[in-house]
């Protein structure tokens, strides 16, 4: 069953076209890479799914519901920028997530934070950049959601933090949920992807099983991407 | 277990090839239990569905078998193991011939070179 369904979805910002007639159907149990160069519409698509934006035309359904207040109860979203309030302590954040989301699993979150030796009594301000990113990911992945939207989860962290983040995503794999990861750092994530979606200038130009693509092209997803998006 | 993936080859095929080496070399012993799919996927850093696909194919080839509640095990069938070693050694030899022929050697020269190598090694 498709958890994410886009039918002819377009989004314009004034006269600028960001997404053009996007048709996409993503099923449960998949980890999907949303791949495209800067400005190809990745973040716009994710924001539409999170209902931070509304489409100019077309239809989106998430688990058969239109994006809105209800879908937020099963969509877990990691924005592409730092969204943690500086003055809060990690403990405060956990409490806030628990208040906001019924599906937030405090035990899992605390286990992960402990394994990283992150002091929950510390304020966010005092965490390193890598640890802030990890805390954000942990909060996002500690929800037992149906849809995870991860916008650039590995941008700007060191290789060890990146490995940890990918490890966390794979170990939270749930056959009833779909994980959509947007990135342009394909080499780093491609081994954990089932399916890849290429966005080019707002259009879906490819949606394929990752191994099938390797078989067909004899290239890694990263190599093929470089070929498709050659400047 | 140590995993390494090359570009341009489906990952499930690479997992199959690497598990075969582990079985043939005895790193995964006949009859031993292998970890659950998810654990192996996390360790290898691959998608759980990809790992599942590889293990399913290894089962179809008879190298692994599932016991309903206990988990997945390496086959204890000696014929299967013999076949595996035979197929793998044939592949290595075929690759060697292929590479040396690319360098312009003919079959006789390759066989002579193999014998020479074996003799030299024996003396050392």
Short mmCIF file of C-alpha atoms in Angstrom, two decimals:
data_model
loop_
_atom_site.label_atom_id
_atom_site.label_comp_id
_atom_site.label_asym_id
_atom_site.label_seq_id
_atom_site.Cartn_x
_atom_site.Cartn_y
_atom_site.Cartn_z
CA UNK A 1 0.00 0.00 0.00
CA UNK A 2 1.29 3.44 -0.90
CA UNK A 3 1.96 5.62 2.14
CA UNK A 4 2.95 8.62 0.07
CA UNK A 5 1.08 9.44 -3.09
CA UNK A 6 1.60 12.51 -5.28
CA UNK A 7 -0.61 13.11 -8.31
CA UNK A 8 0.40 15.84 -10.76
CA UNK A 9 1.79 17.94 -7.95
CA UNK A 10 3.15 21.33 -8.98
CA UNK A 11 4.46 24.16 -6.86
CA UNK A 12 5.24 27.67 -8.03
CA UNK A 13 6.74 30.49 -6.04
CA UNK A 14 5.35 33.47 -7.92
CA UNK A 15 6.58 32.98 -11.44
CA UNK A 16 9.29 30.51 -10.41
CA UNK A 17 8.36 26.90 -11.00
CA UNK A 18 9.75 24.67 -8.26
CA UNK A 19 7.93 21.38 -8.91
CA UNK A 20 6.34 20.33 -12.17
CA UNK A 21 3.66 17.63 -12.38
CA UNK A 22 5.26 15.31 -9.86
CA UNK A 23 3.78 11.82 -9.76
CA UNK A 24 5.17 9.62 -7.06
CA UNK A 25 3.99 6.60 -5.12
CA UNK A 26 6.06 5.30 -2.19
CA UNK A 27 5.23 2.17 -0.29
CA UNK A 28 5.75 1.01 3.28
CA UNK A 29 8.93 -0.85 4.14
CA UNK A 30 11.13 1.22 1.86
CA UNK A 31 14.04 3.53 2.41
CA UNK A 32 13.91 5.96 -0.49
CA UNK A 33 16.55 8.45 -1.61
CA UNK A 34 15.26 11.76 -2.96
CA UNK A 35 18.22 12.82 -5.04
CA UNK A 36 18.85 15.95 -7.01
CA UNK A 37 21.23 18.88 -7.26
CA UNK A 38 20.72 22.09 -5.34
CA UNK A 39 17.54 23.85 -6.40
CA UNK A 40 15.93 20.77 -7.95
CA UNK A 41 12.94 20.88 -5.61
CA UNK A 42 13.84 18.31 -2.94
CA UNK A 43 13.12 20.52 0.04
CA UNK A 44 9.97 21.91 -1.59
CA UNK A 45 8.60 18.39 -2.06
CA UNK A 46 9.38 17.46 1.53
CA UNK A 47 7.78 20.65 2.82
CA UNK A 48 4.66 19.88 0.82
CA UNK A 49 4.49 16.45 2.42
CA UNK A 50 4.95 17.99 5.86
CA UNK A 51 2.22 20.55 5.05
CA UNK A 52 4.53 23.50 5.57
CA UNK A 53 3.63 24.41 2.00
CA UNK A 54 0.55 23.71 -0.09
CA UNK A 55 0.75 22.68 -3.74
CA UNK A 56 -0.20 25.13 -6.47
CA UNK A 57 -2.00 22.23 -8.13
CA UNK A 58 -2.25 18.49 -7.80
CA UNK A 59 -3.08 16.09 -5.02
CA UNK A 60 -1.04 14.66 -2.15
CA UNK A 61 -2.22 11.85 0.10
CA UNK A 62 -0.35 10.41 3.07
CA UNK A 63 -1.74 7.11 4.24
CA UNK A 64 -4.93 8.14 2.39
CA UNK A 65 -5.23 11.50 4.13
CA UNK A 66 -4.53 14.97 2.81
CA UNK A 67 -1.54 16.59 4.54
CA UNK A 68 -2.72 18.55 7.58
CA UNK A 69 -2.94 18.46 11.34
CA UNK A 70 -3.90 14.77 11.33
CA UNK A 71 -1.02 13.59 9.17
CA UNK A 72 1.47 15.25 11.52
CA UNK A 73 0.63 12.55 14.05
CA UNK A 74 2.33 9.95 11.86
CA UNK A 75 4.81 12.00 9.85
CA UNK A 76 8.18 12.55 11.52
CA UNK A 77 10.11 15.37 9.93
CA UNK A 78 13.76 16.37 10.14
CA UNK A 79 14.23 19.84 8.61
CA UNK A 80 17.33 20.70 6.63
CA UNK A 81 18.38 23.32 9.14
CA UNK A 82 19.01 23.50 12.83
CA UNK A 83 15.63 23.82 14.51
CA UNK A 84 16.56 23.28 18.16
CA UNK A 85 15.96 26.25 20.48
CA UNK A 86 19.37 27.16 21.90
CA UNK A 87 18.20 27.85 25.43
CA UNK A 88 16.57 24.44 25.95
CA UNK A 89 18.24 21.53 27.64
CA UNK A 90 18.18 18.10 25.99
CA UNK A 91 15.82 16.98 28.77
CA UNK A 92 13.44 19.84 27.91
CA UNK A 93 13.39 18.74 24.29
CA UNK A 94 12.53 15.19 25.22
CA UNK A 95 9.67 16.49 27.33
CA UNK A 96 8.48 18.70 24.49
CA UNK A 97 8.52 15.81 22.02
CA UNK A 98 6.63 13.66 24.48
CA UNK A 99 4.00 16.37 24.88
CA UNK A 100 3.65 16.92 21.16
CA UNK A 101 3.76 13.39 19.81
CA UNK A 102 1.89 10.35 21.09
CA UNK A 103 4.20 8.09 19.15
CA UNK A 104 7.40 9.45 20.73
CA UNK A 105 9.33 6.69 22.52
CA UNK A 106 11.28 8.32 25.33
CA UNK A 107 13.07 5.10 26.25
CA UNK A 108 14.54 4.66 22.77
CA UNK A 109 15.57 8.31 22.65
CA UNK A 110 17.33 8.12 26.01
CA UNK A 111 19.09 4.90 25.08
CA UNK A 112 20.48 6.46 21.93
CA UNK A 113 21.50 9.67 23.71
CA UNK A 114 23.23 7.63 26.41
CA UNK A 115 25.10 5.53 23.87
CA UNK A 116 26.50 8.76 22.47
CA UNK A 117 27.37 10.07 25.95
CA UNK A 118 25.26 13.15 25.38
CA UNK A 119 24.55 14.85 28.68
CA UNK A 120 20.80 15.52 28.76
CA UNK A 121 21.18 18.21 31.43
CA UNK A 122 23.26 20.31 29.06
CA UNK A 123 21.70 23.11 27.08
CA UNK A 124 21.57 22.81 23.30
CA UNK A 125 23.84 25.81 23.02
CA UNK A 126 26.71 23.81 24.49
CA UNK A 127 26.52 20.89 22.06
CA UNK A 128 28.89 20.57 19.12
CA UNK A 129 27.48 20.85 15.62
CA UNK A 130 27.77 17.10 15.09
CA UNK A 131 25.99 16.38 18.36
CA UNK A 132 23.20 18.83 17.58
CA UNK A 133 22.58 17.04 14.30
CA UNK A 134 22.58 13.71 16.10
CA UNK A 135 20.14 14.96 18.76
CA UNK A 136 17.79 16.18 16.02
CA UNK A 137 17.97 12.86 14.23
CA UNK A 138 17.45 10.90 17.44
CA UNK A 139 14.33 12.91 18.26
CA UNK A 140 13.01 12.37 14.75
CA UNK A 141 13.74 8.64 14.66
CA UNK A 142 12.45 7.99 18.19
CA UNK A 143 8.92 8.51 16.98
CA UNK A 144 7.11 5.36 15.88
CA UNK A 145 5.89 7.12 12.77
CA UNK A 146 4.60 5.80 9.47
CA UNK A 147 6.45 8.33 7.37
CA UNK A 148 9.90 9.76 8.07
CA UNK A 149 10.97 12.78 6.06
CA UNK A 150 14.68 13.44 6.47
CA UNK A 151 15.86 16.55 4.67
CA UNK A 152 19.65 16.42 4.25
CA UNK A 153 20.32 14.44 7.43
CA UNK A 154 24.04 14.02 6.76
CA UNK A 155 25.02 17.40 5.36
CA UNK A 156 27.83 19.04 7.27
CA UNK A 157 28.73 16.32 9.76
CA UNK A 158 32.01 14.43 10.06
CA UNK A 159 32.34 10.87 8.68
CA UNK A 160 31.92 9.22 12.09
CA UNK A 161 28.72 11.17 12.78
CA UNK A 162 27.52 10.34 9.28
CA UNK A 163 28.08 6.62 9.91
CA UNK A 164 26.18 6.90 13.16
CA UNK A 165 23.25 8.62 11.46
CA UNK A 166 23.05 6.01 8.69
CA UNK A 167 23.38 3.24 11.25
CA UNK A 168 20.49 4.75 13.21
CA UNK A 169 18.30 4.93 10.13
CA UNK A 170 18.95 1.29 9.18
CA UNK A 171 18.52 -0.04 12.69
CA UNK A 172 15.14 1.71 12.93
CA UNK A 173 13.94 0.09 9.77
CA UNK A 174 10.27 -0.75 10.08
CA UNK A 175 8.39 -2.64 7.42
CA UNK A 176 5.26 -0.58 8.09
CA UNK A 177 6.97 2.75 7.57
CA UNK A 178 8.58 4.60 4.72
CA UNK A 179 11.74 6.69 5.08
CA UNK A 180 12.35 9.45 2.54
CA UNK A 181 15.89 10.86 2.66
CA UNK A 182 16.82 13.87 0.56
CA UNK A 183 20.47 14.42 -0.18
CA UNK A 184 23.04 15.24 -2.79
CA UNK A 185 25.71 13.22 -0.94
CA UNK A 186 24.70 10.07 -2.75
CA UNK A 187 27.87 8.07 -2.29
CA UNK A 188 27.41 8.13 1.47
CA UNK A 189 23.82 6.92 1.55
CA UNK A 190 23.29 4.77 -1.49
CA UNK A 191 23.98 1.43 0.17
CA UNK A 192 21.04 1.88 2.56
CA UNK A 193 18.53 2.84 -0.14
CA UNK A 194 15.91 0.55 -1.68
CA UNK A 195 14.71 3.03 -4.22
CA UNK A 196 15.99 6.23 -5.72
CA UNK A 197 14.05 9.18 -7.07
CA UNK A 198 15.93 11.68 -9.24
CA UNK A 199 14.59 15.23 -9.28
CA UNK A 200 15.76 17.48 -12.08
CA UNK A 201 14.54 21.05 -12.30
CA UNK A 202 11.36 20.14 -10.43
CA UNK A 203 10.56 17.00 -12.39
CA UNK A 204 10.88 13.35 -11.44
CA UNK A 205 13.18 11.97 -14.14
CA UNK A 206 13.78 8.57 -12.55
CA UNK A 207 12.20 6.34 -9.93
CA UNK A 208 13.86 2.96 -9.71
CA UNK A 209 15.05 0.20 -7.40
CA UNK A 210 18.68 0.99 -6.52
CA UNK A 211 20.06 -2.47 -7.30
CA UNK A 212 18.08 -2.64 -10.55
CA UNK A 213 19.66 0.67 -11.55
CA UNK A 214 23.15 -0.66 -10.78
CA UNK A 215 22.42 -3.75 -12.81
CA UNK A 216 21.09 -1.78 -15.76
CA UNK A 217 23.77 0.89 -15.87
CA UNK A 218 26.80 -0.96 -14.48
CA UNK A 219 27.35 2.13 -12.37
CA UNK A 220 26.82 3.10 -8.79
CA UNK A 221 23.85 5.39 -8.16
CA UNK A 222 26.37 8.16 -7.51
CA UNK A 223 28.15 7.63 -10.83
CA UNK A 224 24.87 7.49 -12.70
CA UNK A 225 23.68 10.64 -10.94
CA UNK A 226 26.82 12.49 -12.05
CA UNK A 227 26.14 11.44 -15.60
CA UNK A 228 22.50 12.52 -15.59
CA UNK A 229 23.30 15.87 -13.96
CA UNK A 230 26.53 16.65 -15.76
CA UNK A 231 26.98 20.41 -16.05
CA UNK B 1 32.32 -10.14 9.23
CA UNK B 2 33.84 -7.48 7.10
CA UNK B 3 31.94 -6.00 4.19
CA UNK B 4 33.13 -4.04 1.22
CA UNK B 5 31.09 -2.91 -1.74
CA UNK B 6 32.25 -1.94 -5.18
CA UNK B 7 30.53 0.46 -7.51
CA UNK B 8 28.26 -0.58 -10.32
CA UNK B 9 27.37 -4.08 -9.16
CA UNK B 10 24.03 -4.73 -7.46
CA UNK B 11 24.66 -4.85 -3.72
CA UNK B 12 22.64 -8.02 -3.18
CA UNK B 13 24.94 -9.87 -5.61
CA UNK B 14 27.99 -8.58 -3.75
CA UNK B 15 26.53 -9.73 -0.44
CA UNK B 16 25.88 -13.19 -1.91
CA UNK B 17 29.46 -13.41 -3.20
CA UNK B 18 30.92 -12.30 0.13
CA UNK B 19 28.83 -14.72 2.18
CA UNK B 20 29.87 -17.53 -0.15
CA UNK B 21 33.52 -16.73 0.55
CA UNK B 22 32.78 -16.71 4.28
CA UNK B 23 31.12 -20.12 4.02
CA UNK B 24 33.77 -21.65 1.75
CA UNK B 25 36.58 -20.39 3.96
CA UNK B 26 34.89 -21.66 7.12
CA UNK B 27 34.56 -18.19 8.61
CA UNK B 28 30.89 -19.10 8.71
CA UNK B 29 30.96 -22.71 9.86
CA UNK B 30 28.63 -25.37 8.51
CA UNK B 31 25.61 -25.67 10.77
CA UNK B 32 26.27 -22.40 12.57
CA UNK B 33 23.54 -19.84 13.10
CA UNK B 34 23.78 -16.54 11.29
CA UNK B 35 22.59 -13.25 12.83
CA UNK B 36 19.10 -11.89 12.08
CA UNK B 37 18.60 -9.96 8.82
CA UNK B 38 18.36 -6.58 10.48
CA UNK B 39 21.52 -7.10 12.49
CA UNK B 40 23.43 -8.14 9.39
CA UNK B 41 22.04 -5.19 7.45
CA UNK B 42 23.11 -2.76 10.16
CA UNK B 43 26.56 -4.32 10.31
CA UNK B 44 27.03 -4.23 6.55
CA UNK B 45 25.48 -0.75 6.31
CA UNK B 46 22.96 -1.86 3.71
CA UNK B 47 19.21 -1.77 3.33
CA UNK B 48 17.45 -4.61 5.20
CA UNK B 49 15.45 -5.53 2.08
CA UNK B 50 18.69 -5.90 0.13
CA UNK B 51 20.14 -8.18 2.80
CA UNK B 52 16.89 -10.17 2.86
CA UNK B 53 17.03 -10.60 -0.90
CA UNK B 54 20.61 -11.92 -0.74
CA UNK B 55 19.83 -14.36 2.07
CA UNK B 56 16.72 -15.60 0.28
CA UNK B 57 18.76 -16.37 -2.80
CA UNK B 58 21.41 -18.16 -0.73
CA UNK B 59 18.59 -20.23 0.72
CA UNK B 60 17.33 -21.08 -2.74
CA UNK B 61 20.83 -22.20 -3.63
CA UNK B 62 20.81 -24.43 -0.58
CA UNK B 63 23.69 -22.72 1.22
CA UNK B 64 21.49 -21.45 4.04
CA UNK B 65 18.34 -22.84 5.55
CA UNK B 66 15.70 -21.45 7.88
CA UNK B 67 14.33 -23.23 10.88
CA UNK B 68 10.95 -21.78 11.51
CA UNK B 69 11.49 -20.35 14.95
CA UNK B 70 15.20 -20.79 15.59
CA UNK B 71 16.58 -18.66 12.79
CA UNK B 72 18.83 -19.07 9.79
CA UNK B 73 21.71 -21.53 9.57
CA UNK B 74 24.59 -22.41 7.28
CA UNK B 75 23.97 -25.67 5.43
CA UNK B 76 25.60 -28.85 6.73
CA UNK B 77 25.14 -30.70 3.46
CA UNK B 78 28.60 -31.79 2.35
CA UNK B 79 27.62 -32.04 -1.28
CA UNK B 80 26.42 -28.45 -1.26
CA UNK B 81 29.71 -27.35 0.28
CA UNK B 82 31.71 -29.35 -2.22
CA UNK B 83 29.73 -27.81 -5.07
CA UNK B 84 30.30 -24.35 -3.65
CA UNK B 85 34.07 -24.79 -3.42
CA UNK B 86 34.16 -26.28 -6.90
CA UNK B 87 32.14 -23.44 -8.41
CA UNK B 88 34.23 -20.81 -6.63
CA UNK B 89 37.57 -22.32 -7.60
CA UNK B 90 36.42 -22.62 -11.20
CA UNK B 91 35.49 -18.97 -11.12
CA UNK B 92 38.92 -17.97 -9.77
CA UNK B 93 40.65 -20.03 -12.46
CA UNK B 94 38.42 -18.64 -15.18
CA UNK B 95 39.24 -15.11 -13.99
CA UNK B 96 42.95 -15.90 -13.99
CA UNK B 97 42.82 -17.25 -17.54
CA UNK B 98 40.76 -14.29 -18.64
CA UNK B 99 43.22 -11.77 -17.16
CA UNK B 100 46.33 -13.51 -18.45
CA UNK B 101 44.85 -13.96 -21.92
CA UNK B 102 44.20 -10.24 -21.95
CA UNK B 103 47.97 -9.84 -21.44
CA UNK B 104 48.51 -11.94 -24.56
CA UNK B 105 49.42 -15.31 -23.01
CA UNK B 106 48.02 -18.47 -24.56
CA UNK B 107 46.73 -21.51 -22.65
CA UNK B 108 50.02 -23.46 -22.74
CA UNK B 109 51.96 -20.48 -21.47
CA UNK B 110 49.54 -19.97 -18.62
CA UNK B 111 49.69 -23.61 -17.55
CA UNK B 112 53.49 -23.55 -17.75
CA UNK B 113 53.54 -20.37 -15.69
CA UNK B 114 51.28 -21.95 -13.05
CA UNK B 115 53.57 -25.00 -12.83
CA UNK B 116 56.64 -22.79 -12.57
CA UNK B 117 55.04 -20.75 -9.84
CA UNK B 118 54.17 -23.87 -7.88
CA UNK B 119 57.75 -25.24 -8.28
CA UNK B 120 59.38 -21.96 -7.22
CA UNK B 121 57.12 -21.73 -4.23
CA UNK B 122 57.96 -25.35 -3.28
CA UNK B 123 61.69 -24.57 -3.23
CA UNK B 124 61.36 -21.55 -1.00
#
